[in-house]
Short mmCIF file of C-alpha atoms in Angstrom, two decimals:
data_model
loop_
_atom_site.label_atom_id
_atom_site.label_comp_id
_atom_site.label_asym_id
_atom_site.label_seq_id
_atom_site.Cartn_x
_atom_site.Cartn_y
_atom_site.Cartn_z
CA UNK A 25 -30.60 19.46 23.69
CA UNK A 26 -26.92 19.19 22.86
CA UNK A 27 -26.61 16.27 25.29
CA UNK A 28 -28.62 14.18 22.81
CA UNK A 29 -25.66 14.13 20.45
CA UNK A 30 -23.65 12.23 23.08
CA UNK A 31 -26.48 9.69 23.12
CA UNK A 32 -26.18 9.33 19.35
CA UNK A 33 -22.45 8.66 19.65
CA UNK A 34 -22.88 6.04 22.36
CA UNK A 35 -26.23 4.37 21.57
CA UNK A 36 -26.28 4.14 17.77
CA UNK A 37 -23.33 1.69 17.56
CA UNK A 38 -25.06 -0.71 19.96
CA UNK A 39 -28.19 -0.74 17.78
CA UNK A 40 -26.13 -0.97 14.58
CA UNK A 41 -24.11 -3.91 15.91
CA UNK A 42 -27.23 -5.92 16.76
CA UNK A 43 -28.76 -5.26 13.31
CA UNK A 44 -25.53 -6.23 11.55
CA UNK A 45 -25.34 -9.49 13.50
CA UNK A 46 -28.85 -10.46 12.42
CA UNK A 47 -28.79 -9.26 8.80
CA UNK A 48 -25.20 -10.22 7.88
CA UNK A 49 -25.15 -8.68 4.42
CA UNK A 50 -21.88 -7.19 3.20
CA UNK A 51 -23.54 -4.16 1.60
CA UNK A 52 -25.56 -3.48 4.76
CA UNK A 53 -22.46 -3.82 6.97
CA UNK A 54 -20.54 -1.32 4.82
CA UNK A 55 -23.50 1.05 4.89
CA UNK A 56 -23.87 0.92 8.68
CA UNK A 57 -20.15 1.51 9.24
CA UNK A 58 -20.15 4.50 6.90
CA UNK A 59 -23.43 5.81 8.41
CA UNK A 60 -21.94 5.68 11.91
CA UNK A 61 -18.85 7.52 10.66
CA UNK A 62 -21.06 10.29 9.20
CA UNK A 63 -23.24 10.52 12.31
CA UNK A 64 -20.16 10.46 14.53
CA UNK A 65 -18.53 13.31 12.64
CA UNK A 66 -21.69 15.44 12.50
CA UNK A 67 -22.53 14.88 16.17
CA UNK A 68 -18.94 15.50 17.26
CA UNK A 69 -18.73 18.67 15.17
CA UNK A 70 -21.87 20.03 16.85
CA UNK A 71 -20.55 19.09 20.30
CA UNK A 72 -17.17 20.67 19.59
CA UNK A 73 -17.98 23.77 17.53
CA UNK A 74 -21.41 24.81 18.77
CA UNK A 75 -19.95 26.85 21.62
CA UNK A 76 -22.06 24.94 24.13
CA UNK A 77 -20.92 22.28 26.58
CA UNK A 78 -22.67 18.96 27.02
CA UNK A 79 -22.77 18.22 30.74
CA UNK A 80 -23.90 14.76 31.83
CA UNK A 81 -23.26 12.83 35.00
CA UNK A 82 -20.92 10.31 33.40
CA UNK A 83 -20.26 11.64 29.87
CA UNK A 84 -19.64 15.27 28.96
CA UNK A 85 -17.60 17.60 26.79
CA UNK A 86 -15.12 20.14 28.09
CA UNK A 87 -12.38 22.31 26.65
CA UNK A 88 -9.79 19.53 26.89
CA UNK A 89 -11.60 16.52 25.46
CA UNK A 90 -13.14 18.42 22.52
CA UNK A 91 -9.85 18.27 20.61
CA UNK A 92 -9.53 14.53 21.21
CA UNK A 93 -13.14 13.95 20.15
CA UNK A 94 -12.94 15.84 16.84
CA UNK A 95 -9.62 14.16 15.97
CA UNK A 96 -11.12 10.72 16.63
CA UNK A 97 -14.24 11.55 14.64
CA UNK A 98 -12.40 12.95 11.63
CA UNK A 99 -9.88 10.09 11.46
CA UNK A 100 -12.73 7.57 11.77
CA UNK A 101 -14.53 9.23 8.85
CA UNK A 102 -11.37 9.08 6.72
CA UNK A 103 -10.85 5.41 7.63
CA UNK A 104 -14.49 4.65 6.78
CA UNK A 105 -14.05 6.22 3.33
CA UNK A 106 -10.85 4.23 2.74
CA UNK A 107 -12.58 1.08 3.95
CA UNK A 108 -15.15 1.33 1.13
CA UNK A 109 -12.52 0.22 -1.36
CA UNK A 110 -10.39 -1.80 1.03
CA UNK A 111 -13.22 -4.04 2.30
CA UNK A 112 -14.03 -5.25 -1.23
CA UNK A 113 -10.93 -7.42 -1.26
CA UNK A 114 -10.86 -8.53 2.38
CA UNK A 115 -12.03 -12.11 1.70
CA UNK A 116 -9.32 -12.43 -0.97
CA UNK A 117 -6.44 -11.29 1.23
CA UNK A 118 -6.36 -14.56 3.15
CA UNK A 119 -8.05 -17.91 2.42
CA UNK A 120 -9.11 -18.15 6.08
CA UNK A 121 -11.16 -14.95 5.85
CA UNK A 122 -14.79 -15.31 4.74
CA UNK A 123 -17.87 -13.08 4.59
CA UNK A 124 -18.80 -13.93 8.19
CA UNK A 125 -15.39 -12.70 9.35
CA UNK A 126 -15.81 -9.52 7.28
CA UNK A 127 -19.16 -8.87 9.02
CA UNK A 128 -17.49 -9.24 12.43
CA UNK A 129 -14.67 -6.99 11.18
CA UNK A 130 -17.13 -4.16 10.48
CA UNK A 131 -18.97 -4.70 13.77
CA UNK A 132 -15.78 -4.64 15.79
CA UNK A 133 -14.62 -1.41 14.14
CA UNK A 134 -17.86 0.22 15.27
CA UNK A 135 -17.45 -1.26 18.77
CA UNK A 136 -13.82 -0.11 18.90
CA UNK A 137 -14.73 3.48 17.99
CA UNK A 138 -17.60 3.37 20.49
CA UNK A 139 -15.19 2.38 23.30
CA UNK A 140 -12.70 5.13 22.39
CA UNK A 141 -15.50 7.70 22.19
CA UNK A 142 -16.73 6.74 25.64
CA UNK A 143 -13.21 6.88 27.07
CA UNK A 144 -12.78 10.42 25.71
CA UNK A 145 -16.17 11.70 26.89
CA UNK A 146 -16.36 10.05 30.33
CA UNK A 147 -16.07 12.19 33.45
CA UNK A 148 -15.15 9.39 35.85
CA UNK A 149 -11.79 7.63 36.20
CA UNK A 150 -13.46 4.29 36.97
CA UNK A 151 -15.57 4.42 33.81
CA UNK A 152 -12.52 5.51 31.82
CA UNK A 153 -10.69 2.43 33.11
CA UNK A 154 -13.55 0.16 31.98
CA UNK A 155 -13.78 1.74 28.53
CA UNK A 156 -10.03 1.66 27.93
CA UNK A 157 -10.18 -2.05 28.72
CA UNK A 158 -13.10 -2.29 26.27
CA UNK A 159 -10.84 -0.88 23.54
CA UNK A 160 -8.53 -3.84 24.14
CA UNK A 161 -11.31 -6.40 23.82
CA UNK A 162 -12.84 -4.83 20.72
CA UNK A 163 -9.57 -4.24 18.85
CA UNK A 164 -7.95 -7.62 19.64
CA UNK A 165 -10.14 -9.33 17.03
CA UNK A 166 -9.20 -6.68 14.47
CA UNK A 167 -5.47 -7.28 15.06
CA UNK A 168 -6.05 -11.04 14.73
CA UNK A 169 -8.23 -10.60 11.63
CA UNK A 170 -5.79 -11.86 8.97
CA UNK A 171 -5.32 -15.11 10.92
CA UNK A 172 -1.66 -15.52 10.11
CA UNK A 173 0.85 -16.85 12.60
CA UNK A 174 2.24 -13.35 13.16
CA UNK A 175 -1.18 -11.72 13.59
CA UNK A 176 -2.25 -14.31 16.17
CA UNK A 177 0.99 -13.76 18.07
CA UNK A 178 0.52 -9.97 17.86
CA UNK A 179 -3.06 -10.23 19.16
CA UNK A 180 -2.04 -12.38 22.13
CA UNK A 181 0.85 -10.06 22.97
CA UNK A 182 -1.52 -7.09 22.72
CA UNK A 183 -4.13 -8.63 25.04
CA UNK A 184 -1.48 -9.85 27.49
CA UNK A 185 0.46 -6.57 27.71
CA UNK A 186 -2.60 -4.32 27.81
CA UNK A 187 -4.27 -6.53 30.43
CA UNK A 188 -1.23 -6.18 32.65
CA UNK A 189 -1.28 -2.44 31.99
CA UNK A 190 -4.94 -2.10 32.87
CA UNK A 191 -4.34 -4.14 36.05
CA UNK A 192 -1.57 -1.73 37.04
CA UNK A 193 -3.90 1.19 36.34
CA UNK A 194 -6.53 -0.41 38.59
CA UNK A 195 -4.00 -0.63 41.42
CA UNK A 196 -3.19 3.03 40.80
CA UNK A 197 -6.88 3.93 41.08
CA UNK A 198 -7.02 2.13 44.44
CA UNK A 199 -4.01 4.12 45.69
CA UNK A 200 -5.60 7.32 44.39
CA UNK A 201 -8.71 6.51 46.37
CA UNK A 202 -6.59 5.93 49.47
CA UNK A 203 -4.87 9.28 49.01
CA UNK A 204 -8.28 10.99 48.74
CA UNK A 205 -9.21 9.90 52.27
CA UNK A 206 -12.87 10.64 53.00
CA UNK A 207 -13.54 12.04 49.52
CA UNK A 208 -15.33 9.08 47.98
CA UNK A 209 -15.43 9.87 44.26
CA UNK A 210 -13.59 9.14 41.02
CA UNK A 211 -15.07 12.09 39.14
CA UNK A 212 -12.19 13.95 37.50
CA UNK A 213 -13.46 17.45 38.37
CA UNK A 214 -14.22 16.58 42.00
CA UNK A 215 -10.84 14.89 42.42
CA UNK A 216 -9.08 17.94 41.04
CA UNK A 217 -11.07 20.38 43.18
CA UNK A 218 -10.12 18.49 46.34
CA UNK A 219 -6.59 17.49 45.32
CA UNK A 220 -4.93 19.91 47.75
CA UNK A 221 -6.16 17.77 50.66
CA UNK A 222 -4.87 14.47 49.24
CA UNK A 223 -2.02 12.51 50.85
CA UNK A 224 1.00 13.31 48.60
CA UNK A 225 2.72 9.95 49.23
CA UNK A 226 -0.22 7.83 48.08
CA UNK A 227 -1.00 10.26 45.25
CA UNK A 228 2.53 9.97 43.83
CA UNK A 229 2.42 6.22 44.29
CA UNK A 230 -0.90 6.14 42.42
CA UNK A 231 0.55 8.12 39.50
CA UNK A 232 3.33 5.56 39.02
CA UNK A 233 0.81 2.77 38.46
CA UNK A 234 -1.61 4.88 36.44
CA UNK A 235 1.14 6.20 34.16
CA UNK A 236 2.56 2.74 33.54
CA UNK A 237 -0.92 1.27 33.19
CA UNK A 238 -2.42 3.73 30.74
CA UNK A 239 1.07 4.38 29.33
CA UNK A 240 1.02 0.77 28.12
CA UNK A 241 -2.03 1.60 26.06
CA UNK A 242 -0.48 4.88 24.92
CA UNK A 243 2.63 3.07 23.71
CA UNK A 244 5.22 4.77 25.91
CA UNK A 245 8.51 2.96 26.52
CA UNK A 246 9.34 0.80 28.40
CA UNK A 247 5.77 -0.63 28.25
CA UNK A 248 5.43 -0.37 24.46
CA UNK A 249 6.21 -3.96 23.45
CA UNK A 250 2.77 -4.79 22.06
CA UNK A 251 2.64 -1.82 19.71
CA UNK A 252 5.09 -2.70 16.88
CA UNK A 253 3.56 -6.14 16.39
CA UNK A 254 -0.08 -5.06 16.70
CA UNK A 255 0.21 -2.07 14.36
CA UNK A 256 2.21 -3.94 11.74
CA UNK A 257 -0.01 -7.04 11.64
CA UNK A 258 -3.42 -5.31 11.65
CA UNK A 259 -5.31 -4.47 8.45
CA UNK A 260 -4.20 -0.98 7.38
CA UNK A 261 -7.45 0.83 8.37
CA UNK A 262 -7.13 -0.71 11.85
CA UNK A 263 -3.47 0.31 12.08
CA UNK A 264 -4.56 3.87 11.31
CA UNK A 265 -7.17 3.81 14.10
CA UNK A 266 -4.78 2.21 16.59
CA UNK A 267 -2.06 4.77 15.97
CA UNK A 268 -4.06 7.94 15.30
CA UNK A 269 -6.90 7.55 17.83
CA UNK A 270 -6.39 4.78 20.42
CA UNK A 271 -3.10 6.17 21.71
CA UNK A 272 -4.72 9.60 22.07
CA UNK A 273 -7.55 8.16 24.18
CA UNK A 274 -5.10 6.68 26.69
CA UNK A 275 -3.11 9.93 26.69
CA UNK A 276 -6.21 11.90 27.68
CA UNK A 277 -6.74 9.74 30.78
CA UNK A 278 -3.10 10.30 31.77
CA UNK A 279 -3.59 14.06 31.32
CA UNK A 280 -6.66 14.01 33.57
CA UNK A 281 -4.66 12.37 36.36
CA UNK A 282 -1.67 14.65 35.66
CA UNK A 283 -3.97 17.65 36.27
CA UNK A 284 -4.91 16.18 39.65
CA UNK A 285 -1.23 16.02 40.63
CA UNK A 286 -0.82 19.59 39.38
CA UNK A 287 -3.64 20.71 41.67
CA UNK A 288 -2.04 18.83 44.56
CA UNK A 289 1.34 20.58 44.01
CA UNK A 290 2.98 17.28 43.05
CA UNK A 291 3.57 18.23 39.42
CA UNK A 292 7.39 18.13 39.56
CA UNK A 293 7.28 14.41 40.32
CA UNK A 294 4.79 13.76 37.52
CA UNK A 295 6.76 15.86 35.02
CA UNK A 296 9.96 13.96 35.78
CA UNK A 297 8.29 10.61 35.12
CA UNK A 298 6.73 11.83 31.88
CA UNK A 299 10.06 13.27 30.74
CA UNK A 300 11.94 10.02 31.42
CA UNK A 301 9.37 7.88 29.60
CA UNK A 302 9.24 10.39 26.75
CA UNK A 303 13.00 10.35 26.13
CA UNK A 304 13.11 6.57 26.57
CA UNK A 305 10.44 6.29 23.85
CA UNK A 306 12.56 8.39 21.50
CA UNK A 307 15.65 6.32 22.29
CA UNK A 308 13.88 2.99 21.68
CA UNK A 309 12.58 4.26 18.34
CA UNK A 310 16.01 5.56 17.29
CA UNK A 311 17.61 2.19 18.07
CA UNK A 312 15.07 -0.06 16.36
CA UNK A 313 14.03 2.06 13.37
CA UNK A 314 17.56 2.09 11.95
CA UNK A 315 17.47 -1.68 11.33
CA UNK A 316 13.86 -1.94 10.22
CA UNK A 317 12.84 -4.59 7.67
CA UNK A 318 9.04 -4.22 7.76
CA UNK A 319 7.68 -0.85 6.60
CA UNK A 320 4.50 -1.08 8.69
CA UNK A 321 6.65 -1.86 11.71
CA UNK A 322 8.62 1.30 10.93
CA UNK A 323 5.39 3.31 11.16
CA UNK A 324 4.58 1.63 14.47
CA UNK A 325 7.90 2.71 15.97
CA UNK A 326 7.24 6.21 14.67
CA UNK A 327 4.06 6.20 16.78
CA UNK A 328 6.13 5.36 19.88
CA UNK A 329 8.39 8.30 19.03
CA UNK A 330 5.50 10.73 18.72
CA UNK A 331 3.89 9.58 21.95
CA UNK A 332 7.24 10.28 23.56
CA UNK A 333 7.19 13.81 22.13
CA UNK A 334 3.72 14.35 23.64
CA UNK A 335 5.00 13.16 27.04
CA UNK A 336 8.04 15.46 26.86
CA UNK A 337 5.89 18.45 25.86
CA UNK A 338 3.53 17.78 28.76
CA UNK A 339 6.49 17.54 31.15
CA UNK A 340 7.82 20.92 29.96
CA UNK A 341 4.56 22.76 30.64
CA UNK A 342 3.95 26.40 29.81
CA UNK A 343 3.63 27.19 26.12
CA UNK A 344 4.76 23.63 25.32
CA UNK A 345 1.18 22.62 26.13
CA UNK A 346 0.12 24.41 22.94
CA UNK A 347 2.73 22.40 21.05
CA UNK A 348 1.34 19.17 22.54
CA UNK A 349 -2.13 19.93 21.16
CA UNK A 350 -0.77 20.80 17.73
CA UNK A 351 1.42 17.70 17.74
CA UNK A 352 -1.46 15.45 18.72
CA UNK A 353 -3.54 16.75 15.80
CA UNK A 354 -0.64 16.64 13.33
CA UNK A 355 0.51 13.16 14.30
CA UNK A 356 -3.00 11.76 13.97
CA UNK A 357 -3.39 13.19 10.47
CA UNK A 358 0.06 12.22 9.23
CA UNK A 359 0.15 8.75 10.75
CA UNK A 360 -3.36 7.85 9.60
CA UNK A 361 -2.36 8.92 6.08
CA UNK A 362 0.86 6.92 6.29
CA UNK A 363 -0.84 3.72 7.49
CA UNK A 364 -3.64 3.96 4.93
CA UNK A 365 -1.09 4.46 2.17
CA UNK A 366 0.78 1.42 3.46
CA UNK A 367 -2.43 -0.49 2.72
CA UNK A 368 -2.09 0.55 -0.93
CA UNK A 369 1.56 -0.54 -0.94
CA UNK A 370 0.61 -3.91 0.52
CA UNK A 371 -2.15 -4.28 -2.07
CA UNK A 372 0.37 -3.70 -4.86
CA UNK A 373 3.29 -5.81 -3.63
CA UNK A 374 1.61 -8.35 -1.31
CA UNK A 375 4.51 -8.03 1.13
CA UNK A 376 5.56 -5.83 4.04
CA UNK A 377 9.24 -6.51 3.49
CA UNK A 378 11.21 -3.38 2.63
CA UNK A 379 13.71 -5.19 0.36
CA UNK A 380 10.87 -6.69 -1.69
CA UNK A 381 9.13 -3.33 -2.13
CA UNK A 382 10.90 -1.22 -4.74
CA UNK A 383 9.94 1.28 -7.42
CA UNK A 384 6.78 2.56 -5.79
CA UNK A 385 6.68 5.60 -8.06
CA UNK A 386 6.76 3.30 -11.09
CA UNK A 387 4.25 0.85 -9.65
CA UNK A 388 1.64 3.50 -8.80
CA UNK A 389 2.62 7.15 -8.95
CA UNK A 390 -0.34 8.33 -6.81
CA UNK A 391 0.57 5.91 -4.01
CA UNK A 392 4.23 6.90 -4.35
CA UNK A 393 3.42 10.60 -3.98
CA UNK A 394 1.21 9.93 -0.95
CA UNK A 395 3.96 7.78 0.58
CA UNK A 396 6.55 10.56 0.22
CA UNK A 397 4.11 13.28 1.38
CA UNK A 398 3.14 11.26 4.46
CA UNK A 399 6.81 10.79 5.29
CA UNK A 400 7.49 14.53 4.95
CA UNK A 401 4.46 15.28 7.12
CA UNK A 402 5.39 12.92 9.96
CA UNK A 403 9.02 14.10 9.87
CA UNK A 404 7.94 17.72 10.48
CA UNK A 405 8.98 19.03 7.09
CA UNK A 406 7.69 22.61 6.63
CA UNK A 407 4.86 23.44 6.33
CA UNK A 408 3.66 20.44 8.30
CA UNK A 409 2.05 21.50 11.59
CA UNK A 410 4.43 19.05 13.29
CA UNK A 411 7.28 21.42 12.37
CA UNK A 412 5.58 24.13 14.45
CA UNK A 413 4.96 21.83 17.43
CA UNK A 414 8.50 20.45 17.53
CA UNK A 415 9.95 23.94 17.04
CA UNK A 416 7.96 25.21 20.03
CA UNK A 417 9.13 22.31 22.22
CA UNK A 418 12.77 22.96 21.31
CA UNK A 419 12.28 26.69 21.91
CA UNK A 420 10.77 26.02 25.35
CA UNK A 421 13.70 23.76 26.26
CA UNK A 422 16.18 26.48 25.32
CA UNK A 423 14.15 29.21 27.09
CA UNK A 424 14.12 27.19 30.32
CA UNK A 425 17.82 26.39 30.13
CA UNK A 426 17.40 22.67 29.40
CA UNK A 427 20.29 22.63 26.93
CA UNK A 428 21.39 19.01 27.31
CA UNK A 429 17.85 17.59 26.95
CA UNK A 430 17.38 19.88 23.94
CA UNK A 431 20.50 18.51 22.23
CA UNK A 432 19.45 14.94 23.04
CA UNK A 433 15.93 15.61 21.75
CA UNK A 434 17.20 17.04 18.44
CA UNK A 435 19.77 14.27 18.03
CA UNK A 436 17.27 11.46 18.57
CA UNK A 437 14.78 13.06 16.16
CA UNK A 438 17.54 13.35 13.53
CA UNK A 439 18.48 9.69 13.87
CA UNK A 440 14.81 8.66 13.58
CA UNK A 441 14.22 10.83 10.50
CA UNK A 442 17.35 9.42 8.85
CA UNK A 443 16.27 5.86 9.60
CA UNK A 444 12.82 6.44 8.09
CA UNK A 445 14.22 8.32 5.09
CA UNK A 446 16.47 5.37 4.16
CA UNK A 447 13.49 3.06 4.01
CA UNK A 448 11.14 5.47 2.23
CA UNK A 449 13.68 6.41 -0.47
CA UNK A 450 14.63 2.77 -1.14
CA UNK A 451 10.99 1.80 -1.48
CA UNK A 452 10.05 4.73 -3.69
CA UNK A 453 12.83 5.27 -6.20
CA UNK A 454 14.55 1.94 -6.84
CA UNK A 455 13.59 0.05 -10.00
CA UNK A 456 10.84 -2.56 -9.86
CA UNK A 457 11.97 -6.18 -9.97
CA UNK A 458 10.95 -7.68 -13.32
CA UNK A 459 9.36 -10.76 -11.75
CA UNK A 460 6.98 -8.49 -9.76
CA UNK A 461 6.01 -6.14 -12.58
CA UNK A 462 3.15 -8.32 -13.86
CA UNK A 463 1.71 -8.87 -10.37
CA UNK A 464 1.84 -5.14 -9.64
CA UNK A 465 0.12 -4.33 -12.92
CA UNK A 466 -2.69 -6.73 -12.00
CA UNK A 467 -3.05 -5.40 -8.46
CA UNK A 468 -3.04 -1.71 -9.44
CA UNK A 469 -6.66 -1.94 -10.58
CA UNK A 470 -7.77 -3.00 -7.09
CA UNK A 471 -6.87 0.40 -5.61
CA UNK A 472 -9.95 2.60 -5.93
CA UNK A 473 -10.41 6.36 -5.60
CA UNK A 474 -11.62 5.90 -2.01
CA UNK A 475 -8.17 4.49 -1.16
CA UNK A 476 -6.45 7.73 -2.25
CA UNK A 477 -8.92 10.44 -1.24
CA UNK A 478 -8.67 10.26 2.58
CA UNK A 479 -4.88 10.62 2.51
CA UNK A 480 -5.11 13.61 0.18
CA UNK A 481 -7.60 15.34 2.51
CA UNK A 482 -5.55 14.66 5.65
CA UNK A 483 -2.26 15.74 4.10
CA UNK A 484 -3.75 18.97 2.75
CA UNK A 485 -5.04 19.82 6.23
CA UNK A 486 -1.70 18.81 7.78
CA UNK A 487 0.41 21.10 5.58
CA UNK A 488 -2.02 24.02 5.50
CA UNK A 489 -2.29 23.98 9.31
CA UNK A 490 1.41 24.75 9.55
CA UNK A 491 0.68 28.10 7.88
CA UNK A 492 -2.94 28.89 8.68
CA UNK A 493 -5.35 27.52 11.28
CA UNK A 494 -9.01 28.50 10.70
CA UNK A 495 -10.52 30.58 13.55
CA UNK A 496 -13.12 27.93 14.46
CA UNK A 497 -10.37 25.34 14.92
CA UNK A 498 -8.02 27.76 16.63
CA UNK A 499 -10.71 28.52 19.24
CA UNK A 500 -10.86 24.82 20.14
CA UNK A 501 -7.07 24.58 20.31
CA UNK A 502 -6.88 27.69 22.49
CA UNK A 503 -9.58 26.28 24.76
CA UNK A 504 -7.64 23.03 25.15
CA UNK A 505 -4.44 25.01 25.83
CA UNK A 506 -6.21 26.91 28.63
CA UNK A 507 -7.57 23.63 30.00
CA UNK A 508 -4.03 22.25 30.03
CA UNK A 509 -2.90 25.16 32.18
CA UNK A 510 -5.87 25.28 34.56
CA UNK A 511 -6.91 21.65 34.49
CA UNK A 512 -10.51 22.47 33.54
#
């Protein structure tokens, strides 16, 4: 019976997309997007919290992917609520955008979420590869949506880089199949059960390509180049989905393959690669974020940083796995809130330039408060749950005697926080330029309640979770932590 909820998640968007293409009414498109968000959240909640496991041949739930599924579902619901107000002004944001484009915008959001949902639920590496590629195809239009010179360039860079990444991942899958010998399967569980008999040379070789391939989609340095442009040029709801959900989906596939190497006693090699890419991601962010001129681009680099933290936590192992789960949840909440709030800022000032965006607290106090709160959340200010996750990672480094990496980790995080703080404070507390005051006053009325509410909900959960995690959520986190350790 519970398997039917997977069917709802994967079949409803196909039906909805066809209906939206034929009807093409703005009110109907908005309704179908919001309906899918509600159905997605309800179905995912039942799959995650019912205590049962949906077991299908190609799509199933387990202790590990339940966390990823509920995070995707909740963020999608928050984005759908925000989109109610945001979509009203889409045709007015750019003269090249019309009602037909808005219809395709809603359809492609549904298709994008469908692809990510499938990638999270799939039990087969080959199907995961196909669905991760589908996320590229469905989200490219959304990045290109504003039809500016920069958005077109960002979309092409995104498609080009991610296509190379997915090609590398395909080569890795071939090498994985070679290492498996006579075991002719790409099912994650079967691969892990038989991993001890795999050829270590080909398995390690496969991990190089798979990590770089899916790591491109995850936004890990040095294969991160698409991410700053794509996240900064997308409409704000899309930026939130890209950062808070897409990167997680690619990370899950990497974790599945990492568990196979663990079972094959090749984990030291995999941990070293994850650690190097994790620290490189932090370094790249620290270098670029200090000279940032575009506030949405700043948030994009912050996503690279946090993906690096997830990679480092995975490389550490042990109790750091628990920190990885907490960090994944916290980053998704904080970054989605930050990107959605950036949509309010853009609505007020009509620019992404930091120097042209001053006096946010004067322009719109609610947006200013959300901007500051989102910054505090993503920078692990207590009681943000990210404070707990980063504290655990540092503690594990010290406990294992990794003193130099610990110092480097803390130093890079400090530089990144300082770089972000400079931008946030300048934007929030400087006086508004007189020539922009009238425009801001006119634009303030365009920001509706639905463009504040999702951020408030996510930030409340983010800061409460650093003090208290409800038992029903803690059970899911504990289950994922156990799955991290055992691979199942």
